[in-house]
Coordinates of C-alpha atoms in Angstrom, one line a residue:
Chain A
M1 CA -6.5 -83.8 -52.3
A2 CA -9.6 -81.8 -53.2
K3 CA -8.6 -78.8 -55.3
V4 CA -10.1 -75.5 -54.4
I5 CA -11.1 -73.4 -57.4
L6 CA -11.6 -69.7 -57.2
D7 CA -14.4 -68.1 -59.1
F8 CA -12.1 -66.4 -61.6
E9 CA -10.1 -69.6 -62.1
K10 CA -13.1 -71.6 -63.0
P11 CA -13.5 -71.0 -66.8
I12 CA -9.8 -71.7 -67.3
I13 CA -9.7 -74.9 -65.3
E14 CA -12.9 -76.2 -66.9
L15 CA -11.3 -75.6 -70.3
E16 CA -8.1 -77.3 -69.3
Q17 CA -10.0 -80.3 -68.0
K18 CA -11.9 -80.5 -71.3
I19 CA -8.7 -80.5 -73.3
A20 CA -7.2 -83.2 -71.0
E21 CA -10.3 -85.3 -71.6
M22 CA -10.2 -84.9 -75.3
R23 CA -6.5 -85.9 -75.3
K24 CA -7.4 -89.1 -73.5
Y25 CA -9.9 -90.1 -76.2
A26 CA -7.8 -88.8 -79.1
D27 CA -6.1 -92.1 -79.7
N28 CA -8.2 -93.3 -82.5
L29 CA -9.5 -89.9 -83.6
D30 CA -7.7 -87.0 -85.3
I31 CA -9.0 -84.1 -83.3
S32 CA -5.7 -82.3 -83.0
D33 CA -7.2 -79.3 -84.7
E34 CA -9.9 -79.0 -82.2
I35 CA -7.4 -79.4 -79.3
G36 CA -5.2 -76.8 -80.9
T37 CA -8.1 -74.3 -81.1
L38 CA -9.1 -75.0 -77.5
E39 CA -5.5 -74.5 -76.3
G40 CA -5.3 -71.2 -78.1
K41 CA -8.5 -70.3 -76.4
V42 CA -7.3 -71.3 -73.0
D43 CA -4.1 -69.3 -73.5
Q44 CA -6.1 -66.3 -74.4
L45 CA -8.3 -66.7 -71.4
R46 CA -5.4 -67.2 -69.1
S47 CA -3.6 -64.0 -70.1
S48 CA -6.8 -62.0 -70.1
V49 CA -7.7 -63.2 -66.6
Y50 CA -4.3 -63.3 -65.0
Q51 CA -2.9 -60.1 -66.5
N52 CA -6.0 -58.2 -65.3
L53 CA -6.4 -59.5 -61.8
T54 CA -8.0 -57.0 -59.4
R55 CA -6.2 -56.4 -56.1
W56 CA -8.9 -58.5 -54.3
Q57 CA -8.3 -61.4 -56.7
R58 CA -4.6 -61.2 -55.8
V59 CA -5.5 -61.4 -52.1
Q60 CA -7.6 -64.5 -52.9
L61 CA -4.6 -66.1 -54.8
A62 CA -2.3 -65.2 -51.9
R63 CA -4.7 -67.2 -49.6
H64 CA -5.3 -70.0 -52.0
P65 CA -5.4 -73.2 -49.9
D66 CA -3.3 -75.1 -52.4
R67 CA -0.6 -72.4 -52.3
P68 CA 2.9 -73.6 -51.2
Y69 CA 3.7 -72.7 -47.6
T70 CA 7.0 -72.2 -45.8
L71 CA 7.7 -75.9 -45.2
D72 CA 6.9 -76.6 -48.9
Y73 CA 9.5 -74.1 -50.0
I74 CA 12.0 -75.4 -47.5
Q75 CA 11.4 -78.9 -48.8
Y76 CA 11.9 -77.9 -52.4
M77 CA 14.8 -75.5 -51.9
I78 CA 16.8 -76.4 -48.9
E79 CA 19.0 -79.4 -48.3
D80 CA 19.7 -81.1 -45.0
F81 CA 17.2 -78.9 -43.2
V82 CA 17.2 -79.2 -39.4
E83 CA 14.1 -77.7 -37.7
L84 CA 14.7 -76.1 -34.3
H85 CA 12.0 -75.5 -31.8
G86 CA 11.0 -73.3 -28.9
D87 CA 11.7 -69.8 -27.6
R88 CA 13.3 -71.0 -24.3
R89 CA 10.9 -68.8 -22.4
Y90 CA 7.5 -70.2 -22.7
A91 CA 6.6 -72.5 -25.6
D92 CA 7.1 -73.7 -29.1
D93 CA 4.9 -71.7 -31.4
K94 CA 3.8 -73.9 -34.4
A95 CA 2.7 -70.9 -36.4
I96 CA 6.4 -70.0 -37.0
V97 CA 8.9 -72.7 -38.2
G98 CA 12.6 -72.3 -38.6
G99 CA 15.9 -74.0 -38.7
F100 CA 19.2 -74.3 -40.5
G101 CA 19.7 -75.8 -43.9
R102 CA 21.7 -75.4 -47.1
L103 CA 20.7 -73.1 -49.9
D104 CA 23.0 -74.1 -52.8
K105 CA 26.4 -74.1 -51.0
D106 CA 25.6 -71.9 -48.0
T107 CA 24.2 -72.8 -44.6
V108 CA 21.4 -70.4 -43.9
L109 CA 18.8 -69.9 -41.2
I110 CA 15.4 -70.1 -42.8
L111 CA 12.3 -69.0 -40.9
G112 CA 8.7 -68.5 -41.9
H113 CA 5.1 -68.4 -40.9
Q114 CA 3.4 -71.8 -41.3
K115 CA -0.3 -72.3 -42.2
G116 CA -2.1 -75.6 -42.2
R117 CA -3.8 -77.3 -45.1
D118 CA -6.9 -78.6 -43.4
T119 CA -8.9 -77.9 -40.3
K120 CA -6.7 -80.2 -38.1
S121 CA -3.4 -78.8 -39.3
N122 CA -4.8 -75.3 -39.3
I123 CA -5.7 -75.6 -35.6
Y124 CA -2.2 -77.1 -35.0
R125 CA -0.6 -74.1 -36.8
N126 CA -3.1 -71.6 -35.4
F127 CA -3.9 -70.6 -39.0
G128 CA -0.4 -69.2 -39.3
M129 CA -1.1 -66.6 -36.6
P130 CA 1.8 -66.4 -34.1
N131 CA 1.7 -65.8 -30.4
P132 CA 4.6 -63.8 -28.8
E133 CA 6.6 -67.0 -28.3
G134 CA 6.7 -67.4 -32.1
Y135 CA 8.4 -64.0 -32.5
R136 CA 10.7 -64.9 -29.6
K137 CA 11.6 -68.2 -31.1
A138 CA 12.4 -66.4 -34.4
L139 CA 14.6 -63.9 -32.5
R140 CA 16.4 -66.7 -30.6
L141 CA 17.2 -68.4 -33.9
M142 CA 18.2 -65.2 -35.6
L143 CA 20.6 -64.5 -32.7
L144 CA 21.9 -68.0 -33.1
A145 CA 22.5 -67.4 -36.8
T146 CA 24.3 -64.2 -36.0
K147 CA 26.5 -66.0 -33.5
F148 CA 27.6 -68.4 -36.2
G149 CA 27.7 -65.8 -39.0
K150 CA 24.9 -67.5 -41.0
P151 CA 22.6 -65.5 -43.3
I152 CA 18.9 -65.3 -42.5
I153 CA 16.0 -65.9 -44.9
T154 CA 12.5 -65.2 -43.7
L155 CA 9.3 -66.2 -45.5
L156 CA 6.2 -64.2 -44.5
D157 CA 2.7 -65.7 -44.8
T158 CA 0.3 -64.8 -42.0
P159 CA -3.2 -63.4 -41.7
G160 CA -1.8 -61.5 -38.6
A161 CA -0.4 -61.9 -35.2
Y162 CA -2.9 -63.8 -33.0
P163 CA -5.3 -61.4 -31.2
G164 CA -5.9 -63.6 -28.1
L165 CA -5.9 -63.1 -24.3
G166 CA -2.7 -65.0 -23.8
A167 CA -1.0 -63.3 -26.6
E168 CA -1.7 -59.9 -25.0
E169 CA -0.8 -61.2 -21.6
R170 CA 2.6 -62.3 -22.8
G171 CA 3.3 -59.1 -24.7
Q172 CA 2.5 -59.5 -28.4
G173 CA 3.4 -55.9 -29.0
E174 CA 6.7 -56.1 -27.2
A175 CA 7.6 -59.3 -29.0
I176 CA 7.1 -57.7 -32.4
A177 CA 8.8 -54.5 -31.4
R178 CA 11.8 -56.3 -30.1
N179 CA 12.2 -58.2 -33.4
L180 CA 12.1 -55.0 -35.4
F181 CA 14.7 -53.5 -33.0
E182 CA 17.0 -56.5 -33.2
M183 CA 16.6 -57.3 -36.9
S184 CA 17.5 -53.7 -37.8
H185 CA 21.0 -54.2 -36.6
L186 CA 21.9 -57.9 -36.9
P187 CA 25.3 -58.0 -38.6
V188 CA 24.4 -60.8 -41.1
P189 CA 22.6 -60.7 -44.4
I190 CA 18.8 -60.9 -44.1
I191 CA 16.5 -61.6 -47.0
V192 CA 12.7 -61.3 -46.6
V193 CA 10.2 -62.7 -49.0
V194 CA 6.4 -62.3 -48.7
I195 CA 5.2 -65.6 -50.1
G196 CA 1.5 -65.2 -49.3
E197 CA -0.2 -62.9 -46.9
G198 CA 1.8 -60.1 -45.3
A199 CA -0.7 -58.9 -42.7
S200 CA 0.5 -56.0 -40.6
G201 CA 2.8 -56.2 -37.6
G202 CA 2.3 -60.0 -37.6
A203 CA 4.3 -60.2 -40.8
L204 CA 6.6 -57.3 -40.2
G205 CA 7.7 -59.0 -37.0
M206 CA 10.1 -61.1 -39.2
G207 CA 10.2 -58.6 -42.0
I208 CA 13.3 -56.3 -41.6
G209 CA 16.0 -57.2 -44.1
D210 CA 18.6 -56.1 -46.6
R211 CA 16.4 -57.3 -49.4
V212 CA 12.6 -57.4 -49.2
M213 CA 10.8 -59.1 -52.0
M214 CA 7.3 -60.3 -52.8
L215 CA 6.0 -63.2 -54.8
E216 CA 3.9 -61.9 -57.7
N217 CA 0.5 -62.9 -56.1
S218 CA 1.2 -62.0 -52.5
W219 CA -0.1 -59.0 -50.5
Y220 CA 1.5 -56.9 -47.8
S221 CA -0.2 -54.1 -45.8
V222 CA -1.0 -52.6 -42.5
I223 CA -4.3 -54.4 -42.2
S224 CA -6.3 -57.0 -44.1
P225 CA -8.9 -55.7 -46.5
E226 CA -11.7 -57.2 -44.4
S227 CA -10.6 -55.5 -41.2
C228 CA -10.0 -52.3 -43.0
S229 CA -13.5 -52.5 -44.4
S230 CA -15.0 -53.1 -41.0
I231 CA -13.2 -50.2 -39.4
L232 CA -13.4 -47.5 -42.1
W233 CA -16.6 -48.5 -43.7
R234 CA -18.1 -50.0 -40.6
S235 CA -19.1 -53.1 -42.5
W236 CA -17.5 -56.3 -43.8
E237 CA -18.9 -55.8 -47.3
F238 CA -16.3 -53.4 -48.6
K239 CA -13.3 -55.7 -48.8
E240 CA -12.9 -55.3 -52.6
Q241 CA -12.8 -51.5 -52.2
A242 CA -10.5 -51.7 -49.2
A243 CA -8.1 -53.9 -51.1
E244 CA -8.1 -51.3 -53.9
A245 CA -7.6 -48.4 -51.5
L246 CA -4.8 -50.1 -49.6
K247 CA -2.7 -50.7 -52.7
L248 CA -1.4 -53.9 -51.3
T249 CA 0.0 -55.9 -54.2
A250 CA 3.6 -56.6 -55.1
K251 CA 3.4 -54.1 -57.9
D252 CA 2.0 -51.5 -55.6
L253 CA 4.7 -52.0 -53.0
L254 CA 7.4 -51.8 -55.6
E255 CA 6.0 -48.5 -56.7
Q256 CA 5.9 -47.3 -53.1
K257 CA 9.6 -48.2 -52.8
I258 CA 8.9 -50.6 -49.9
I259 CA 10.1 -53.8 -51.7
D260 CA 13.1 -54.3 -53.9
R261 CA 11.9 -56.9 -56.3
I262 CA 8.9 -58.9 -57.5
I263 CA 9.5 -62.7 -57.9
P264 CA 7.4 -64.0 -60.7
E265 CA 5.1 -67.0 -60.2
P266 CA 4.0 -69.6 -62.7
M267 CA 1.0 -68.5 -64.8
G268 CA -2.1 -68.6 -62.6
G269 CA -0.2 -68.6 -59.3
A270 CA 2.3 -70.6 -57.3
H271 CA -0.3 -73.3 -56.5
R272 CA -0.5 -74.2 -60.2
D273 CA 3.1 -75.3 -60.2
P274 CA 4.8 -75.3 -56.8
L275 CA 8.0 -76.8 -58.1
I276 CA 8.5 -74.0 -60.6
A277 CA 7.6 -71.4 -58.0
A278 CA 10.1 -72.8 -55.6
A279 CA 12.8 -73.1 -58.3
T280 CA 12.3 -69.4 -59.2
L281 CA 12.4 -68.4 -55.5
K282 CA 15.6 -70.4 -55.0
R283 CA 17.4 -68.9 -57.9
T284 CA 16.5 -65.4 -56.7
L285 CA 17.6 -66.1 -53.2
I286 CA 20.9 -67.5 -54.3
E287 CA 21.5 -64.5 -56.5
E288 CA 20.6 -61.9 -53.8
L289 CA 22.6 -63.7 -51.2
K290 CA 25.6 -63.7 -53.4
A291 CA 25.5 -59.9 -53.7
L292 CA 24.8 -59.4 -50.0
K293 CA 27.7 -61.6 -48.9
K294 CA 30.1 -59.1 -50.5
I295 CA 29.0 -56.3 -48.2
K296 CA 30.8 -55.9 -44.8
P297 CA 28.6 -56.4 -41.8
D298 CA 28.9 -52.8 -40.5
R299 CA 28.0 -51.4 -43.9
L300 CA 25.2 -53.9 -44.2
V301 CA 23.5 -52.7 -41.0
Q302 CA 24.0 -49.1 -42.1
L303 CA 22.5 -49.7 -45.5
R304 CA 19.6 -51.6 -43.9
I305 CA 18.7 -48.7 -41.5
E306 CA 19.0 -46.2 -44.4
K307 CA 16.7 -48.3 -46.5
F308 CA 13.9 -48.3 -44.0
S309 CA 14.6 -44.7 -43.0
A310 CA 13.8 -43.6 -46.5
M311 CA 10.3 -45.1 -46.5
G312 CA 7.2 -42.9 -46.4
E313 CA 6.1 -39.6 -47.9
W314 CA 5.8 -36.3 -46.2
K315 CA 6.5 -32.6 -46.9
S316 CA 8.1 -29.9 -44.8
T317 CA 6.4 -26.7 -45.8
Chain B
M1 CA -19.0 -67.5 -42.7
A2 CA -21.3 -68.4 -39.8
W3 CA -18.9 -67.7 -37.0
F4 CA -18.9 -64.0 -37.8
K5 CA -22.7 -63.9 -37.3
R6 CA -22.8 -65.7 -33.9
S7 CA -24.8 -63.9 -31.3
K8 CA -22.8 -61.5 -29.1
E9 CA -24.7 -61.9 -25.9
N10 CA -21.5 -62.4 -24.0
I11 CA -20.2 -59.1 -25.2
S12 CA -21.3 -55.8 -23.7
S13 CA -20.5 -52.5 -25.4
D14 CA -17.8 -50.4 -23.8
G15 CA -18.1 -46.7 -23.0
Q16 CA -16.2 -44.2 -24.9
K17 CA -13.5 -42.0 -23.3
K18 CA -13.8 -38.2 -23.9
D19 CA -11.2 -35.7 -24.8
I20 CA -10.5 -32.6 -22.7
P21 CA -13.8 -30.8 -22.1
D22 CA -14.5 -27.3 -23.3
G23 CA -17.0 -25.9 -20.7
M24 CA -16.1 -24.6 -17.3
W25 CA -17.3 -27.7 -15.5
T26 CA -16.7 -31.2 -16.4
K27 CA -17.8 -34.6 -15.1
C28 CA -15.1 -37.1 -14.2
D29 CA -15.4 -40.3 -16.3
G30 CA -14.0 -42.2 -13.4
C31 CA -16.2 -41.3 -10.5
G32 CA -18.8 -38.8 -11.8
E33 CA -17.4 -36.0 -9.7
I34 CA -18.1 -32.5 -11.1
I35 CA -14.8 -30.7 -11.5
H36 CA -14.1 -27.0 -12.3
K37 CA -11.8 -26.5 -15.3
K38 CA -9.2 -24.5 -13.2
Q39 CA -9.1 -27.2 -10.6
L40 CA -8.6 -29.8 -13.3
E41 CA -5.7 -27.9 -14.8
Q42 CA -4.1 -27.4 -11.4
N43 CA -4.4 -31.1 -10.8
Y44 CA -2.6 -32.1 -14.1
F45 CA -5.9 -32.9 -15.7
T46 CA -6.6 -35.7 -13.2
C47 CA -9.5 -36.1 -10.8
A48 CA -8.6 -35.2 -7.3
K49 CA -11.1 -37.6 -5.9
C50 CA -10.4 -40.8 -7.9
S51 CA -7.2 -40.1 -9.8
Y52 CA -8.8 -40.6 -13.2
H53 CA -6.4 -39.3 -15.8
F54 CA -8.1 -37.2 -18.5
R55 CA -6.7 -37.5 -22.0
I56 CA -4.5 -34.6 -22.8
G57 CA -2.3 -33.5 -25.8
S58 CA 1.3 -32.5 -26.5
K59 CA 0.7 -28.9 -25.4
E60 CA -0.3 -29.9 -21.9
Y61 CA 2.4 -32.6 -21.6
F62 CA 5.1 -30.1 -22.7
E63 CA 3.9 -27.7 -20.0
I64 CA 3.7 -30.4 -17.4
L65 CA 7.1 -32.0 -18.1
L66 CA 9.4 -29.3 -19.3
D67 CA 10.9 -26.3 -17.5
H68 CA 9.0 -23.2 -18.4
G69 CA 10.1 -21.6 -21.7
T70 CA 12.7 -24.2 -22.6
F71 CA 10.7 -26.0 -25.4
K72 CA 12.0 -25.5 -28.9
E73 CA 9.9 -27.3 -31.5
T74 CA 11.5 -29.1 -34.4
E75 CA 9.9 -30.1 -37.7
K76 CA 7.0 -28.0 -36.8
R77 CA 5.4 -27.8 -40.3
M78 CA 6.0 -31.3 -41.5
R79 CA 2.7 -32.7 -42.8
S80 CA 1.2 -35.7 -44.5
L81 CA 0.8 -36.2 -48.2
D82 CA -1.7 -38.6 -49.5
P83 CA 0.7 -40.9 -51.3
L84 CA -1.9 -43.6 -52.0
K85 CA -4.8 -41.2 -52.9
F86 CA -6.7 -43.1 -50.3
V87 CA -10.5 -42.8 -50.2
D88 CA -12.8 -44.6 -47.8
T89 CA -16.0 -42.9 -46.7
K90 CA -14.1 -39.7 -47.0
P91 CA -10.9 -38.8 -49.0
Y92 CA -7.8 -39.0 -46.8
A93 CA -6.6 -35.6 -48.0
K94 CA -9.8 -34.1 -46.7
R95 CA -9.5 -35.9 -43.4
I96 CA -6.0 -34.4 -42.9
D97 CA -7.2 -30.9 -43.8
E98 CA -10.1 -31.2 -41.4
S99 CA -7.9 -32.5 -38.6
I100 CA -5.5 -29.7 -39.1
K101 CA -8.3 -27.1 -38.9
K102 CA -9.9 -28.8 -35.9
T103 CA -6.8 -29.4 -33.8
G104 CA -4.4 -26.6 -34.9
L105 CA -1.8 -29.4 -35.2
H106 CA 0.0 -30.6 -38.3
D107 CA 0.0 -34.3 -37.5
A108 CA -0.3 -36.7 -34.6
V109 CA 3.1 -36.0 -33.0
R110 CA 5.1 -32.9 -32.0
T111 CA 8.8 -33.1 -31.3
G112 CA 11.5 -30.7 -30.0
E113 CA 14.2 -30.0 -27.5
G114 CA 13.7 -28.8 -23.9
E115 CA 14.9 -29.1 -20.4
M116 CA 13.5 -31.1 -17.5
N117 CA 14.6 -29.8 -14.1
G118 CA 17.6 -28.4 -15.9
L119 CA 18.4 -31.7 -17.8
P120 CA 18.4 -31.2 -21.5
L121 CA 16.5 -33.7 -23.6
V122 CA 14.8 -34.4 -26.9
I123 CA 11.1 -35.0 -26.5
A124 CA 8.3 -36.3 -28.7
C125 CA 4.6 -36.3 -27.7
M126 CA 1.7 -37.8 -29.6
D127 CA -1.7 -36.2 -30.0
F128 CA -4.6 -38.6 -29.9
S129 CA -6.9 -35.8 -31.1
F130 CA -5.3 -35.9 -34.6
I131 CA -6.8 -38.9 -36.4
G132 CA -6.7 -41.0 -33.3
G133 CA -3.0 -40.4 -32.8
S134 CA -2.4 -42.7 -35.7
M135 CA 1.1 -43.2 -37.1
G136 CA 1.6 -42.5 -40.8
S137 CA 4.7 -41.3 -42.6
V138 CA 4.9 -38.0 -40.7
V139 CA 4.7 -39.5 -37.2
G140 CA 7.3 -42.1 -38.2
E141 CA 9.6 -39.6 -39.7
K142 CA 9.3 -37.1 -36.8
I143 CA 10.0 -39.8 -34.2
S144 CA 12.9 -41.0 -36.3
R145 CA 14.3 -37.5 -36.6
A146 CA 13.9 -37.0 -32.9
A147 CA 15.9 -40.1 -32.2
D148 CA 18.6 -38.9 -34.7
L149 CA 18.7 -35.5 -32.9
A150 CA 19.1 -37.2 -29.5
R151 CA 21.9 -39.4 -30.9
K152 CA 23.7 -36.5 -32.5
K153 CA 23.4 -34.2 -29.5
K154 CA 23.9 -37.0 -27.0
K155 CA 20.7 -36.0 -25.2
P156 CA 18.2 -38.5 -23.8
L157 CA 15.0 -39.2 -25.7
L158 CA 11.6 -39.1 -24.2
V159 CA 8.6 -40.2 -26.1
I160 CA 5.0 -39.9 -24.8
S161 CA 2.7 -42.2 -26.8
S162 CA -1.0 -42.0 -27.3
S163 CA -2.2 -43.7 -30.4
G164 CA -4.7 -46.0 -31.9
G165 CA -1.9 -47.6 -34.0
A166 CA -0.7 -47.4 -37.6
R167 CA -2.6 -45.1 -39.9
M168 CA -4.7 -47.2 -42.3
Q169 CA -4.9 -44.5 -45.0
E170 CA -1.1 -44.8 -45.7
A171 CA -1.3 -48.6 -45.6
A172 CA 2.0 -50.3 -46.1
L173 CA 3.9 -47.0 -45.8
S174 CA 2.4 -46.7 -42.2
L175 CA 3.5 -50.2 -41.5
M176 CA 7.0 -49.4 -42.5
Q177 CA 7.1 -46.6 -40.0
M178 CA 7.2 -49.3 -37.3
A179 CA 10.3 -50.6 -38.9
K180 CA 11.9 -47.2 -39.3
T181 CA 11.2 -45.9 -35.8
S182 CA 12.4 -49.2 -34.2
A183 CA 15.6 -49.1 -36.3
K184 CA 16.2 -45.6 -35.1
I185 CA 15.7 -46.6 -31.5
A186 CA 18.1 -49.4 -32.0
Q187 CA 20.7 -47.0 -33.3
L188 CA 20.2 -44.7 -30.3
S189 CA 20.5 -47.7 -28.0
D190 CA 23.8 -48.7 -29.7
A191 CA 25.1 -45.2 -29.1
G192 CA 24.4 -45.6 -25.4
I193 CA 21.8 -42.8 -25.2
P194 CA 18.9 -43.3 -22.8
Y195 CA 15.4 -43.6 -24.2
I196 CA 12.4 -43.3 -21.9
A197 CA 9.0 -44.4 -23.1
V198 CA 5.9 -43.0 -21.5
L199 CA 2.6 -44.7 -22.4
A200 CA -0.6 -42.7 -22.1
D201 CA -4.1 -43.8 -22.8
P202 CA -4.4 -45.4 -25.3
T203 CA -1.2 -47.0 -26.8
A204 CA -2.2 -49.6 -29.3
G205 CA -1.5 -51.5 -32.4
G206 CA 1.6 -50.6 -34.4
V207 CA 2.8 -48.0 -31.9
T208 CA 2.8 -50.6 -29.1
A209 CA 4.5 -53.0 -31.5
S210 CA 7.3 -50.6 -32.2
F211 CA 8.9 -47.6 -30.4
A212 CA 6.5 -47.4 -27.5
M213 CA 7.6 -50.8 -26.2
L214 CA 11.3 -50.2 -26.7
G215 CA 12.2 -47.9 -23.9
D216 CA 15.2 -48.5 -21.7
V217 CA 12.7 -47.6 -19.0
Q218 CA 8.9 -48.1 -19.6
I219 CA 6.6 -45.8 -17.7
A220 CA 2.8 -45.7 -18.0
E221 CA 0.1 -43.4 -16.6
P222 CA -2.5 -45.1 -14.4
S223 CA -5.2 -47.1 -16.1
A224 CA -4.0 -46.4 -19.6
F225 CA -5.0 -48.9 -22.3
I226 CA -1.9 -50.6 -23.6
G227 CA -2.1 -53.4 -26.1
F228 CA -1.4 -54.7 -29.5
A229 CA -4.8 -56.0 -30.5
G230 CA -7.9 -53.9 -29.7
P231 CA -10.4 -55.2 -27.1
R232 CA -13.1 -55.5 -29.7
V233 CA -11.0 -57.8 -31.9
I234 CA -10.0 -60.0 -28.9
K235 CA -13.7 -60.2 -27.8
Q236 CA -14.7 -61.3 -31.2
T237 CA -11.9 -63.9 -31.2
I238 CA -12.6 -65.4 -27.8
G239 CA -16.4 -64.7 -27.9
K240 CA -16.7 -63.3 -24.4
D241 CA -16.0 -60.2 -22.3
L242 CA -12.5 -59.5 -21.2
P243 CA -11.4 -59.7 -17.6
K244 CA -11.6 -56.4 -15.7
G245 CA -8.5 -54.3 -16.0
F246 CA -7.2 -56.4 -18.9
Q247 CA -4.7 -54.4 -21.1
R248 CA -4.5 -51.6 -18.5
S249 CA -1.3 -50.2 -17.2
E250 CA -1.5 -52.0 -13.9
F251 CA -2.1 -55.3 -15.7
L252 CA 1.0 -54.7 -17.9
L253 CA 3.1 -53.8 -14.8
E254 CA 1.9 -57.1 -13.2
K255 CA 2.9 -59.1 -16.3
G256 CA 6.3 -57.5 -16.5
F257 CA 6.0 -55.2 -19.4
L258 CA 6.4 -51.9 -17.6
D259 CA 8.9 -50.6 -15.1
M260 CA 6.3 -48.4 -13.3
V261 CA 2.9 -46.8 -13.3
V262 CA 3.2 -43.2 -12.4
H263 CA 0.6 -40.6 -11.5
R264 CA 0.8 -37.6 -13.9
K265 CA 1.7 -35.2 -11.2
E266 CA 4.8 -37.3 -10.3
L267 CA 5.8 -37.9 -13.9
K268 CA 8.4 -35.1 -14.2
Q269 CA 10.1 -35.9 -10.9
T270 CA 10.2 -39.6 -11.7
I271 CA 11.7 -39.2 -15.2
T272 CA 14.2 -36.7 -13.9
K273 CA 15.4 -39.2 -11.3
V274 CA 15.7 -42.0 -13.9
L275 CA 17.6 -39.8 -16.3
Q276 CA 20.0 -38.6 -13.5
H277 CA 20.8 -42.3 -12.9
L278 CA 21.1 -43.2 -16.6
N279 CA 22.9 -40.2 -18.0
P280 CA 26.5 -40.8 -18.8

């Protein structure tokens, strides 16, 4: 698979390749000193680049085409996964996947947006942009999970709900609104994780939960930086500024008290080591689920509503 | 990205709707008729000839829908902070100050209690004139408190929406208002209290995708724009003009997302009848 390299990743990856090459030819030469120096250099470079990422660079990482998607995480974390399909109303939306599987010892419903890796699979997945039937499939499965008392895990990763003719005709707004309404009072634990892009209502449509977390290099906001730029600046050119203004990173949202926790990614992003990324996510999910299972369903719903009710800032003069 | 630059010959520009006019005479955007201000007022700010509904604000709706002198406003002075210190072409803090000065409102929704043909209810009405009726923390909080009030006092809730969607300048905090208001409507629903949603022109984006679409009964004014994605975005996605009447009230009625489309002059009587049926 051709690796995609972002501009700011380039110097690091070039250096890494150089070291790998030197190792290969190091058999009959003693160049461990040189390798050591270069490794020190690459470490330094890594921490200077990755600890000072701009918000726009985080957005780029969140969209990295090699980044693990929902089905990757399911494959790495969940045992005996059985995917279920269709909303029983209209269609099966390929931009949202879901089914039951085992997380450690518990059967859970795991749902998420699904992007494609290449043109063909992206068209099949509609670039991870759901139509109303996607949200309705998600709701059908969540009601099923509720019926059988299974916890729900949702993984958010979408550039937005699909803005198409059919989507509007079939009630995109209503489908999302209905999910917010229903998810707010389902009497089972719900854990939400933004794993990539959390774009607006398209993400929030599966985003109400008892714990809301974000991977370190994901973003979550009311609009994408590009669209924000086009509306407020009337040009596509201000996406970097828009990303800064929107304060859309995991750290920002933790400060805004919208999310509960940031899940660390391997140095350089989840795509640099998907297995480690998935292992960390799995550990976190198990830990959070263990705590949530102790709370009675009524109390869970009450706490969930209180949690979202507290969000926002205003003053009553 | 070449597809952003493709020619737009299939897309024609759309006309802009105007707010309530200031002069004595005004031209109807629907049919071009010249209407006197007094006549417009008497006719619920609709055109007598073509029924075109002029965009109005909370002040007018409270007068039209509530019994005279019964409205008691709640959370009157709640106003937006600028939690993200948001600056685009203009600082958000300045935008708020200017909007307050221009409109005399504190934010894009007003809430309170009142009576409709003697029936007590809790009412919220959005004002499109305040930053496009956009929903930030204040709109979300006021709608939520209205729902709480309705639940506590066991009075039905009526919300009139008119909004461009979530307010960008409060970013993720605005997005979360969709979650908050929907959760509050769910609580109200669980308590068995009726919630009537009235959709006025325009109801879009995050407002459509939250409380505006969650009414036990969904009523819209004629020809109101109602949609999740804006027409400009959809046009760009599909690369051609949208069918006539697309995302208008009548279209949504046809597709099954509204219970009825009601002329403004019949709104009060219709809602009263519905509430009489639904009230416990």
